[in-house]
Amino acid sequence: RKEVEQDPGPFNVPEGATVAFNCTYSNSASQSFFWYRQDCRKEPKLLMSVYSSGNEDGRFTAQLNRASQYISLLIRDSKLSDSATYLCVGLRSGYALNFGKGTSLLVTP
Amino acid sequence: NAGVTQTPKFQVLKTGQSMTLQCAQDMNHEYMSWYRQDPGMGLRLIHYSVGAGITDQGEVPNGYNVSRSTTEDFPLRLLSAAPSQTSVYFCASSRAGGENTEAFFGQGTRLTVV
C-alpha cells in the first residue's frame, strides 16, 4: 500500500466549477505535504505547500488534517488551463518525497 | 537559469544493453533523486542522495546504480536493460528540509527497452 493514496479520477468538470481533491497518508512520520501539478508528458511542478492552518493561493486552497491524516486541494472557478494531473506528495526525513499516483482533472468548455 | 538538466530526452535500448542517464543541477542543492513513472503507478523513487559521496536506495532500486561524486551531478546507470525498465525517468533536486522544500524536476527521459 502506498504511503500516499489519491483517487485517480478522472474528474471532468465544466469551466467555472469548483472541484475538490482528497488525499490520505499512512505514515504519520511524514513531516510536510505538497500538491504538485503535472501536465501531460511534462515534469511535475510545485503547485503549493500544505499547512495545518490551511493556505490559499488565488483560486487554490489546500488543507492538512493531521488527526485524520487527510489532505485536500480545492480549486474554485476552474479554468481550461487547470486541466492536468495533481499529485499529492508527502515529505519524510527532510528530503524523501512520497508521491501519490495522481488525480486527473479535465476542465471542459 | 538551467535548473535540473536531464539527458537524453529519448532513448531506445536493446535488452541487455547498459546506459547512463545524466542529471545535473546548478542550484547547489544537497538532495538529488531519481524516479520512474509508469502508467497507473505514479512516481516511484529509485535512488537518492543527500550529498556528495552519499547515496541510498529508494522503493525500486533493482537494476539501477547511482553515484554522487559532485554536488551537481547524479547519474543513473542501467546495468543490463530489461523491458520492465521501459518507463519515463525523472531526476529531481531540492534543498533539504521543511515545509518550504520545493523539488525541481528535469524534463524527463523516455526510455524504451526492446
PDB file of C-alpha atoms in Angstrom, chain B residues 28-100:
ATOM      1  CA  ASN B  28      23.731  23.827  -5.195  1.00  0.00           C
ATOM      2  CA  HIS B  29      21.012  21.533  -3.834  1.00  0.00           C
ATOM      3  CA  GLU B  30      22.033  18.880  -1.328  1.00  0.00           C
ATOM      4  CA  TYR B  31      19.343  16.378  -2.220  1.00  0.00           C
ATOM      5  CA  MET B  32      19.009  14.658  -5.580  1.00  0.00           C
ATOM      6  CA  SER B  33      16.845  11.738  -6.560  1.00  0.00           C
ATOM      7  CA  TRP B  34      15.708   9.571  -9.436  1.00  0.00           C
ATOM      8  CA  TYR B  35      12.124   8.486 -10.055  1.00  0.00           C
ATOM      9  CA  ARG B  36      10.434   6.354 -12.630  1.00  0.00           C
ATOM     10  CA  GLN B  37       6.876   6.998 -13.712  1.00  0.00           C
ATOM     11  CA  ASP B  38       4.700   4.255 -15.150  1.00  0.00           C
ATOM     12  CA  PRO B  39       1.006   4.398 -16.068  1.00  0.00           C
ATOM     13  CA  GLY B  40      -1.172   3.799 -13.037  1.00  0.00           C
ATOM     14  CA  MET B  41       1.824   3.655 -10.687  1.00  0.00           C
ATOM     15  CA  GLY B  42       2.722   7.279 -10.085  1.00  0.00           C
ATOM     16  CA  LEU B  43       6.301   8.330  -9.406  1.00  0.00           C
ATOM     17  CA  ARG B  44       8.399   5.755  -7.602  1.00  0.00           C
ATOM     18  CA  LEU B  45      11.729   6.532  -6.002  1.00  0.00           C
ATOM     19  CA  ILE B  46      14.677   4.575  -7.417  1.00  0.00           C
ATOM     20  CA  HIS B  47      17.723   6.033  -5.625  1.00  0.00           C
ATOM     21  CA  TYR B  48      18.512   9.228  -3.812  1.00  0.00           C
ATOM     22  CA  SER B  49      21.456  11.162  -2.460  1.00  0.00           C
ATOM     23  CA  VAL B  50      21.675  13.629   0.410  1.00  0.00           C
ATOM     24  CA  GLY B  51      25.075  14.963  -0.615  1.00  0.00           C
ATOM     25  CA  ALA B  52      28.261  14.209  -2.500  1.00  0.00           C
ATOM     26  CA  GLY B  53      29.527  10.721  -1.711  1.00  0.00           C
ATOM     27  CA  ILE B  54      26.239   9.596  -0.100  1.00  0.00           C
ATOM     28  CA  THR B  55      23.600   7.540  -1.887  1.00  0.00           C
ATOM     29  CA  ASP B  56      20.800   5.252  -0.783  1.00  0.00           C
ATOM     30  CA  GLN B  57      18.128   3.020  -2.241  1.00  0.00           C
ATOM     31  CA  GLY B  58      14.556   4.043  -2.740  1.00  0.00           C
ATOM     32  CA  GLU B  59      11.453   1.995  -3.415  1.00  0.00           C
ATOM     33  CA  VAL B  60      12.531   0.300  -6.678  1.00  0.00           C
ATOM     34  CA  PRO B  61      16.363   0.183  -6.841  1.00  0.00           C
ATOM     35  CA  ASN B  62      16.929  -3.187  -8.525  1.00  0.00           C
ATOM     36  CA  GLY B  63      18.707  -2.974 -11.864  1.00  0.00           C
ATOM     37  CA  TYR B  64      19.979   0.561 -11.286  1.00  0.00           C
ATOM     38  CA  ASN B  65      23.168   2.061  -9.859  1.00  0.00           C
ATOM     39  CA  VAL B  66      23.965   5.627  -8.886  1.00  0.00           C
ATOM     40  CA  SER B  67      26.923   7.653  -7.703  1.00  0.00           C
ATOM     41  CA  ARG B  68      27.327  11.203  -6.461  1.00  0.00           C
ATOM     42  CA  SER B  69      30.906  12.361  -6.907  1.00  0.00           C
ATOM     43  CA  THR B  70      29.950  16.055  -7.046  1.00  0.00           C
ATOM     44  CA  THR B  71      27.078  18.142  -5.688  1.00  0.00           C
ATOM     45  CA  GLU B  72      25.967  18.954  -9.229  1.00  0.00           C
ATOM     46  CA  ASP B  73      25.778  15.536 -10.889  1.00  0.00           C
ATOM     47  CA  PHE B  74      23.770  12.414 -10.148  1.00  0.00           C
ATOM     48  CA  PRO B  75      23.903   9.874 -12.996  1.00  0.00           C
ATOM     49  CA  LEU B  76      21.672   6.798 -13.102  1.00  0.00           C
ATOM     50  CA  ARG B  77      23.136   3.644 -14.639  1.00  0.00           C
ATOM     51  CA  LEU B  78      21.110   0.803 -16.095  1.00  0.00           C
ATOM     52  CA  LEU B  79      23.386  -2.210 -15.832  1.00  0.00           C
ATOM     53  CA  SER B  80      21.593  -4.622 -18.179  1.00  0.00           C
ATOM     54  CA  ALA B  81      18.409  -3.145 -19.591  1.00  0.00           C
ATOM     55  CA  ALA B  82      15.184  -5.151 -19.406  1.00  0.00           C
ATOM     56  CA  PRO B  83      11.777  -4.458 -20.995  1.00  0.00           C
ATOM     57  CA  SER B  84      10.412  -3.890 -17.473  1.00  0.00           C
ATOM     58  CA  GLN B  85      12.613  -0.795 -17.303  1.00  0.00           C
ATOM     59  CA  THR B  86      10.674   0.866 -20.093  1.00  0.00           C
ATOM     60  CA  SER B  87       9.452   3.998 -18.365  1.00  0.00           C
ATOM     61  CA  VAL B  88       9.765   7.749 -18.033  1.00  0.00           C
ATOM     62  CA  TYR B  89      12.615   8.708 -15.710  1.00  0.00           C
ATOM     63  CA  PHE B  90      12.750  11.961 -13.788  1.00  0.00           C
ATOM     64  CA  CYS B  91      15.633  13.419 -11.870  1.00  0.00           C
ATOM     65  CA  ALA B  92      14.877  15.908  -9.097  1.00  0.00           C
ATOM     66  CA  SER B  93      16.827  18.134  -6.741  1.00  0.00           C
ATOM     67  CA  SER B  94      15.951  20.119  -3.635  1.00  0.00           C
ATOM     68  CA  ARG B  95      17.399  21.746  -0.579  1.00  0.00           C
ATOM     69  CA  ALA B  96      16.984  19.576   2.484  1.00  0.00           C
ATOM     70  CA  GLY B  97      14.155  20.006   4.922  1.00  0.00           C
ATOM     71  CA  GLY B  98      10.953  21.674   5.883  1.00  0.00           C
ATOM     72  CA  GLU B  99       7.656  22.955   4.615  1.00  0.00           C
ATOM     73  CA  ASN B 100       9.292  25.215   2.048  1.00  0.00           C
TER      74      ASN B 100
END
